[in-house]
Amino acid sequence: MNTQMKNTLCSLLQHLCTILCGLILPREILLHYGSDMNGLVLSITRFLSYTALLELGIGAVIPAALYSPLAVRDFEKVSAILSSGYRVFRRIAGICLVYICLLLGVFPQLSGAAVSAGMILVLGAGTVLHYLVGIPESLLILSDQRGYVLYLMGTVSVLVSTALQMMLIRSGHSLLMVKFAAMLVNAGMIAGIVLYAHGHYPLRPVAGAAGEPIPQKWNGIAQHVAYFVLENADIFLLTLFASFREVSVYSVYFMVISGIRRIFQSVTVSVQPKLGELFSAGEPDRLNRFFAAFEFVNHFFTAVVFGGLFFFLLPFVRVYTEGVTDADYIRPVFAALLTAAYAFQCFRDPYDKLILASGHFKQTQNNYIVATVLNLGISLAGVRVWGLEGVAAGTFVAMAYQTLYMSLYDTRKILKRPMGSLGRLIFMAAVLFLLMMLAGRCSVPEAESLVRMVLGYFK
């Protein structure tokens, strides 16, 4: 089995396990602790995730810098790049500590609820640990096309964490204890990543270098901020202008969509290093052939899966939230908008990965700025009037814009191929999407029965 196939299969395994565990665990939290507590924990988690803004895109730039030295096994250069990355991430860890202290003082007033300081500390400890160790090593392993190592470790971590949390929930422990156990399991996985990297690569600390070892070190800022806003603005605005129950409703729908999104990411993330290798080698014909196949497969399955999801999502939520009566979970307009938004994001993925692999950060940064403004502007205006539906509308418009921009940019500037090839692909995807919507509409009762059977199995 070649490395590319191994990476794809192991990534797919991890994401399938994550989806399965992600279906089981939130329902247990809803049933045992209620929608308010579920939404509260999700809000704290998202507020802590805002520290990712401090990365300023360095996590996307490091792999682009690693492809060339890894190709010639220049581990002096590799060590210099990782050391430069570590200096950035450890500064971020220090700022995270200050941010956690601010949350401890501000979050109860912001949320209007009695927030457990212990929960912020436990979740915050996981965030600080994430930045202190492991990120540069993870990026090295991925860039060297050994992502299967990370994916297998992630699979084990997800399974162990879910089993442990389920056991603690059903034995009557507090949610604080449940999340503390999950944090310890994640710490064990990070330790495994660091040990593997330093055991398989001749790395050494580099105190300083004659020049900056990471080209375009800060040119990924616009991409990073836009990605962050697309992923986190909805929860942020709902926390400020709605309620924790609305956050909980959002989380149930997003749980399904993000699970499907992870499956697509399992392929696209594993393909990015290959794109970087072909681009660095200066082989445009091979790059075009490889990308065309990748693009076709991605568009085909995105159209099929998200077209069917249009009519599958509501039956799923209806069955999944049976017995939860403290919030209205049946929101058809919101479901349609969120499904369409993330369909566009999956259509966008091949173009985004090609931009990252080729290092075209500065050339494309205006696109990310426009997407951020669209998302925040529409969501901020919409959340006050339409709530969930308003934030979903902002996400939909921003992702549709980015998909159009990136597909045109890659076609013209990187691949330099005829526009007709892109047009034919868009037409195929649109036809498939509509056909799957029609098929999904006819199979709603069967979908509901299937969901009821699967969830009943895990009760």
PDB file of C-alpha atoms in Angstrom, residues 30-214:
ATOM      1  CA  LEU A  30     -28.033  16.507  26.682  1.00  0.00           C
ATOM      2  CA  LEU A  31     -29.963  13.791  28.504  1.00  0.00           C
ATOM      3  CA  HIS A  32     -27.932  13.885  31.731  1.00  0.00           C
ATOM      4  CA  TYR A  33     -27.052  17.591  32.043  1.00  0.00           C
ATOM      5  CA  GLY A  34     -29.573  19.462  29.789  1.00  0.00           C
ATOM      6  CA  SER A  35     -29.386  21.899  26.874  1.00  0.00           C
ATOM      7  CA  ASP A  36     -28.202  24.839  28.982  1.00  0.00           C
ATOM      8  CA  MET A  37     -25.151  22.984  30.285  1.00  0.00           C
ATOM      9  CA  ASN A  38     -24.395  21.549  26.854  1.00  0.00           C
ATOM     10  CA  GLY A  39     -24.535  25.025  25.311  1.00  0.00           C
ATOM     11  CA  LEU A  40     -22.512  26.507  28.169  1.00  0.00           C
ATOM     12  CA  VAL A  41     -19.634  24.043  27.735  1.00  0.00           C
ATOM     13  CA  LEU A  42     -19.667  24.548  23.969  1.00  0.00           C
ATOM     14  CA  SER A  43     -19.514  28.336  24.425  1.00  0.00           C
ATOM     15  CA  ILE A  44     -16.561  28.100  26.833  1.00  0.00           C
ATOM     16  CA  THR A  45     -14.788  25.765  24.416  1.00  0.00           C
ATOM     17  CA  ARG A  46     -15.332  28.160  21.521  1.00  0.00           C
ATOM     18  CA  PHE A  47     -14.209  31.187  23.533  1.00  0.00           C
ATOM     19  CA  LEU A  48     -11.010  29.331  24.397  1.00  0.00           C
ATOM     20  CA  SER A  49     -10.548  28.418  20.746  1.00  0.00           C
ATOM     21  CA  TYR A  50     -10.342  32.130  19.904  1.00  0.00           C
ATOM     22  CA  THR A  51      -6.714  31.931  21.021  1.00  0.00           C
ATOM     23  CA  ALA A  52      -6.125  30.340  17.606  1.00  0.00           C
ATOM     24  CA  LEU A  53      -6.228  33.890  16.229  1.00  0.00           C
ATOM     25  CA  LEU A  54      -2.842  34.404  17.875  1.00  0.00           C
ATOM     26  CA  GLU A  55      -1.277  31.866  15.501  1.00  0.00           C
ATOM     27  CA  LEU A  56      -1.466  34.494  12.737  1.00  0.00           C
ATOM     28  CA  GLY A  57      -1.413  31.789  10.067  1.00  0.00           C
ATOM     29  CA  ILE A  58       1.918  30.254  11.098  1.00  0.00           C
ATOM     30  CA  GLY A  59       0.370  26.770  11.173  1.00  0.00           C
ATOM     31  CA  ALA A  60      -0.417  27.007   7.447  1.00  0.00           C
ATOM     32  CA  VAL A  61       2.930  28.535   6.456  1.00  0.00           C
ATOM     33  CA  ILE A  62       5.184  26.005   8.231  1.00  0.00           C
ATOM     34  CA  PRO A  63       4.185  23.015   6.011  1.00  0.00           C
ATOM     35  CA  ALA A  64       4.786  25.088   2.873  1.00  0.00           C
ATOM     36  CA  ALA A  65       8.298  25.847   4.188  1.00  0.00           C
ATOM     37  CA  LEU A  66       8.963  22.184   5.071  1.00  0.00           C
ATOM     38  CA  TYR A  67       8.200  20.548   1.706  1.00  0.00           C
ATOM     39  CA  SER A  68      11.495  21.507   0.015  1.00  0.00           C
ATOM     40  CA  PRO A  69      13.953  20.613   2.844  1.00  0.00           C
ATOM     41  CA  LEU A  70      12.117  17.347   3.499  1.00  0.00           C
ATOM     42  CA  ALA A  71      12.424  16.408  -0.178  1.00  0.00           C
ATOM     43  CA  VAL A  72      16.249  16.525   0.135  1.00  0.00           C
ATOM     44  CA  ARG A  73      16.276  15.386   3.821  1.00  0.00           C
ATOM     45  CA  ASP A  74      17.923  18.624   4.984  1.00  0.00           C
ATOM     46  CA  PHE A  75      17.212  18.256   8.698  1.00  0.00           C
ATOM     47  CA  GLU A  76      19.343  21.265   9.625  1.00  0.00           C
ATOM     48  CA  LYS A  77      16.812  23.427   7.781  1.00  0.00           C
ATOM     49  CA  VAL A  78      13.911  21.376   9.142  1.00  0.00           C
ATOM     50  CA  SER A  79      15.154  21.862  12.722  1.00  0.00           C
ATOM     51  CA  ALA A  80      15.511  25.609  12.165  1.00  0.00           C
ATOM     52  CA  ILE A  81      11.932  25.844  10.854  1.00  0.00           C
ATOM     53  CA  LEU A  82      10.514  23.874  13.784  1.00  0.00           C
ATOM     54  CA  SER A  83      12.498  25.897  16.327  1.00  0.00           C
ATOM     55  CA  SER A  84      11.148  29.126  14.832  1.00  0.00           C
ATOM     56  CA  GLY A  85       7.636  27.673  15.037  1.00  0.00           C
ATOM     57  CA  TYR A  86       8.119  26.625  18.658  1.00  0.00           C
ATOM     58  CA  ARG A  87       9.126  30.144  19.655  1.00  0.00           C
ATOM     59  CA  VAL A  88       5.840  31.445  18.246  1.00  0.00           C
ATOM     60  CA  PHE A  89       3.634  28.753  19.784  1.00  0.00           C
ATOM     61  CA  ARG A  90       5.174  29.080  23.242  1.00  0.00           C
ATOM     62  CA  ARG A  91       4.507  32.809  23.239  1.00  0.00           C
ATOM     63  CA  ILE A  92       0.911  31.975  22.357  1.00  0.00           C
ATOM     64  CA  ALA A  93       0.733  29.576  25.325  1.00  0.00           C
ATOM     65  CA  GLY A  94       1.788  32.410  27.645  1.00  0.00           C
ATOM     66  CA  ILE A  95      -0.882  34.737  26.239  1.00  0.00           C
ATOM     67  CA  CYS A  96      -3.438  31.917  26.650  1.00  0.00           C
ATOM     68  CA  LEU A  97      -2.777  31.880  30.393  1.00  0.00           C
ATOM     69  CA  VAL A  98      -3.601  35.583  30.603  1.00  0.00           C
ATOM     70  CA  TYR A  99      -6.728  35.065  28.461  1.00  0.00           C
ATOM     71  CA  ILE A 100      -7.940  32.251  30.746  1.00  0.00           C
ATOM     72  CA  CYS A 101      -7.632  34.579  33.741  1.00  0.00           C
ATOM     73  CA  LEU A 102      -9.719  37.162  31.877  1.00  0.00           C
ATOM     74  CA  LEU A 103     -12.387  34.569  31.086  1.00  0.00           C
ATOM     75  CA  LEU A 104     -12.555  33.606  34.755  1.00  0.00           C
ATOM     76  CA  GLY A 105     -13.416  37.200  35.588  1.00  0.00           C
ATOM     77  CA  VAL A 106     -15.546  38.161  32.564  1.00  0.00           C
ATOM     78  CA  PHE A 107     -17.394  35.072  31.329  1.00  0.00           C
ATOM     79  CA  PRO A 108     -20.017  34.836  34.133  1.00  0.00           C
ATOM     80  CA  GLN A 109     -21.157  38.439  33.459  1.00  0.00           C
ATOM     81  CA  LEU A 110     -21.019  37.939  29.688  1.00  0.00           C
ATOM     82  CA  SER A 111     -23.082  34.772  29.774  1.00  0.00           C
ATOM     83  CA  GLY A 112     -25.539  35.774  32.480  1.00  0.00           C
ATOM     84  CA  ALA A 113     -25.036  32.381  34.106  1.00  0.00           C
ATOM     85  CA  ALA A 114     -23.152  30.933  37.048  1.00  0.00           C
ATOM     86  CA  VAL A 115     -20.155  29.493  35.257  1.00  0.00           C
ATOM     87  CA  SER A 116     -17.938  26.932  36.908  1.00  0.00           C
ATOM     88  CA  ALA A 117     -14.418  28.321  37.218  1.00  0.00           C
ATOM     89  CA  GLY A 118     -13.240  24.731  37.333  1.00  0.00           C
ATOM     90  CA  MET A 119     -14.649  24.077  33.830  1.00  0.00           C
ATOM     91  CA  ILE A 120     -12.794  27.081  32.382  1.00  0.00           C
ATOM     92  CA  LEU A 121      -9.582  25.941  34.083  1.00  0.00           C
ATOM     93  CA  VAL A 122      -9.866  22.354  32.832  1.00  0.00           C
ATOM     94  CA  LEU A 123     -10.690  23.285  29.256  1.00  0.00           C
ATOM     95  CA  GLY A 124      -8.120  26.081  29.384  1.00  0.00           C
ATOM     96  CA  ALA A 125      -5.389  23.706  30.551  1.00  0.00           C
ATOM     97  CA  GLY A 126      -5.957  21.626  27.422  1.00  0.00           C
ATOM     98  CA  THR A 127      -5.624  24.748  25.262  1.00  0.00           C
ATOM     99  CA  VAL A 128      -2.339  25.811  26.886  1.00  0.00           C
ATOM    100  CA  LEU A 129      -0.910  22.291  26.567  1.00  0.00           C
ATOM    101  CA  HIS A 130      -1.866  22.264  22.892  1.00  0.00           C
ATOM    102  CA  TYR A 131       0.363  25.280  22.234  1.00  0.00           C
ATOM    103  CA  LEU A 132       3.221  24.343  24.547  1.00  0.00           C
ATOM    104  CA  VAL A 133       4.114  21.049  22.883  1.00  0.00           C
ATOM    105  CA  GLY A 134       3.376  19.010  19.811  1.00  0.00           C
ATOM    106  CA  ILE A 135       2.222  21.378  17.073  1.00  0.00           C
ATOM    107  CA  PRO A 136       5.548  21.713  15.171  1.00  0.00           C
ATOM    108  CA  GLU A 137       6.086  17.943  15.393  1.00  0.00           C
ATOM    109  CA  SER A 138       2.584  17.304  14.066  1.00  0.00           C
ATOM    110  CA  LEU A 139       3.171  19.637  11.126  1.00  0.00           C
ATOM    111  CA  LEU A 140       6.484  17.900  10.389  1.00  0.00           C
ATOM    112  CA  ILE A 141       4.894  14.444  10.346  1.00  0.00           C
ATOM    113  CA  LEU A 142       2.069  15.641   8.087  1.00  0.00           C
ATOM    114  CA  SER A 143       4.440  17.445   5.713  1.00  0.00           C
ATOM    115  CA  ASP A 144       6.578  14.302   5.400  1.00  0.00           C
ATOM    116  CA  GLN A 145       3.441  12.398   4.246  1.00  0.00           C
ATOM    117  CA  ARG A 146       3.394  10.295   7.428  1.00  0.00           C
ATOM    118  CA  GLY A 147       0.027  11.600   8.538  1.00  0.00           C
ATOM    119  CA  TYR A 148      -1.139   8.031   9.114  1.00  0.00           C
ATOM    120  CA  VAL A 149       0.864   8.068  12.377  1.00  0.00           C
ATOM    121  CA  LEU A 150      -1.137  11.042  13.673  1.00  0.00           C
ATOM    122  CA  TYR A 151      -4.422   9.614  12.423  1.00  0.00           C
ATOM    123  CA  LEU A 152      -3.903   6.272  14.184  1.00  0.00           C
ATOM    124  CA  MET A 153      -2.963   8.041  17.423  1.00  0.00           C
ATOM    125  CA  GLY A 154      -6.030  10.244  17.028  1.00  0.00           C
ATOM    126  CA  THR A 155      -8.277   7.229  16.498  1.00  0.00           C
ATOM    127  CA  VAL A 156      -7.076   5.568  19.693  1.00  0.00           C
ATOM    128  CA  SER A 157      -7.413   8.841  21.599  1.00  0.00           C
ATOM    129  CA  VAL A 158     -10.994   9.423  20.437  1.00  0.00           C
ATOM    130  CA  LEU A 159     -12.118   5.896  21.302  1.00  0.00           C
ATOM    131  CA  VAL A 160     -10.480   5.892  24.746  1.00  0.00           C
ATOM    132  CA  SER A 161     -11.723   9.402  25.553  1.00  0.00           C
ATOM    133  CA  THR A 162     -15.317   8.629  24.535  1.00  0.00           C
ATOM    134  CA  ALA A 163     -15.424   5.347  26.458  1.00  0.00           C
ATOM    135  CA  LEU A 164     -14.033   7.028  29.577  1.00  0.00           C
ATOM    136  CA  GLN A 165     -16.427   9.970  29.366  1.00  0.00           C
ATOM    137  CA  MET A 166     -19.438   7.686  28.830  1.00  0.00           C
ATOM    138  CA  MET A 167     -18.467   5.637  31.857  1.00  0.00           C
ATOM    139  CA  LEU A 168     -18.142   8.736  34.038  1.00  0.00           C
ATOM    140  CA  ILE A 169     -21.434  10.254  32.800  1.00  0.00           C
ATOM    141  CA  ARG A 170     -23.438   7.086  33.419  1.00  0.00           C
ATOM    142  CA  SER A 171     -21.895   6.584  36.853  1.00  0.00           C
ATOM    143  CA  GLY A 172     -23.158  10.007  37.945  1.00  0.00           C
ATOM    144  CA  HIS A 173     -19.967  12.084  37.928  1.00  0.00           C
ATOM    145  CA  SER A 174     -20.002  15.825  37.295  1.00  0.00           C
ATOM    146  CA  LEU A 175     -19.431  17.204  33.823  1.00  0.00           C
ATOM    147  CA  LEU A 176     -16.272  18.847  35.172  1.00  0.00           C
ATOM    148  CA  MET A 177     -14.805  15.430  35.991  1.00  0.00           C
ATOM    149  CA  VAL A 178     -15.849  14.144  32.557  1.00  0.00           C
ATOM    150  CA  LYS A 179     -13.991  16.933  30.746  1.00  0.00           C
ATOM    151  CA  PHE A 180     -10.944  16.582  33.008  1.00  0.00           C
ATOM    152  CA  ALA A 181     -10.664  12.921  32.008  1.00  0.00           C
ATOM    153  CA  ALA A 182     -10.908  13.869  28.317  1.00  0.00           C
ATOM    154  CA  MET A 183      -8.119  16.443  28.761  1.00  0.00           C
ATOM    155  CA  LEU A 184      -5.809  13.797  30.280  1.00  0.00           C
ATOM    156  CA  VAL A 185      -6.376  11.427  27.359  1.00  0.00           C
ATOM    157  CA  ASN A 186      -5.563  14.229  24.905  1.00  0.00           C
ATOM    158  CA  ALA A 187      -2.371  15.001  26.846  1.00  0.00           C
ATOM    159  CA  GLY A 188      -1.312  11.380  26.406  1.00  0.00           C
ATOM    160  CA  MET A 189      -1.775  11.635  22.631  1.00  0.00           C
ATOM    161  CA  ILE A 190       0.338  14.813  22.460  1.00  0.00           C
ATOM    162  CA  ALA A 191       3.124  13.060  24.367  1.00  0.00           C
ATOM    163  CA  GLY A 192       2.985  10.193  21.859  1.00  0.00           C
ATOM    164  CA  ILE A 193       3.341  12.620  18.911  1.00  0.00           C
ATOM    165  CA  VAL A 194       6.403  14.304  20.432  1.00  0.00           C
ATOM    166  CA  LEU A 195       8.091  10.975  21.228  1.00  0.00           C
ATOM    167  CA  TYR A 196       7.480   9.672  17.710  1.00  0.00           C
ATOM    168  CA  ALA A 197       8.832  12.800  15.988  1.00  0.00           C
ATOM    169  CA  HIS A 198      12.017  12.969  18.036  1.00  0.00           C
ATOM    170  CA  GLY A 199      12.536   9.234  17.690  1.00  0.00           C
ATOM    171  CA  HIS A 200      12.231   9.198  13.879  1.00  0.00           C
ATOM    172  CA  TYR A 201      13.850  12.492  12.815  1.00  0.00           C
ATOM    173  CA  PRO A 202      17.330  13.838  13.720  1.00  0.00           C
ATOM    174  CA  LEU A 203      15.971  17.075  15.165  1.00  0.00           C
ATOM    175  CA  ARG A 204      17.850  19.494  17.363  1.00  0.00           C
ATOM    176  CA  PRO A 205      16.993  22.882  18.896  1.00  0.00           C
ATOM    177  CA  VAL A 206      18.209  25.891  16.902  1.00  0.00           C
ATOM    178  CA  ALA A 207      18.596  29.022  19.037  1.00  0.00           C
ATOM    179  CA  GLY A 208      18.839  31.440  16.137  1.00  0.00           C
ATOM    180  CA  ALA A 209      19.510  31.617  12.422  1.00  0.00           C
ATOM    181  CA  ALA A 210      21.189  34.039  10.058  1.00  0.00           C
ATOM    182  CA  GLY A 211      17.824  34.692   8.407  1.00  0.00           C
ATOM    183  CA  GLU A 212      14.204  33.793   9.004  1.00  0.00           C
ATOM    184  CA  PRO A 213      13.903  30.052   8.175  1.00  0.00           C
ATOM    185  CA  ILE A 214      10.180  30.303   7.368  1.00  0.00           C
TER     186      ILE A 214
END
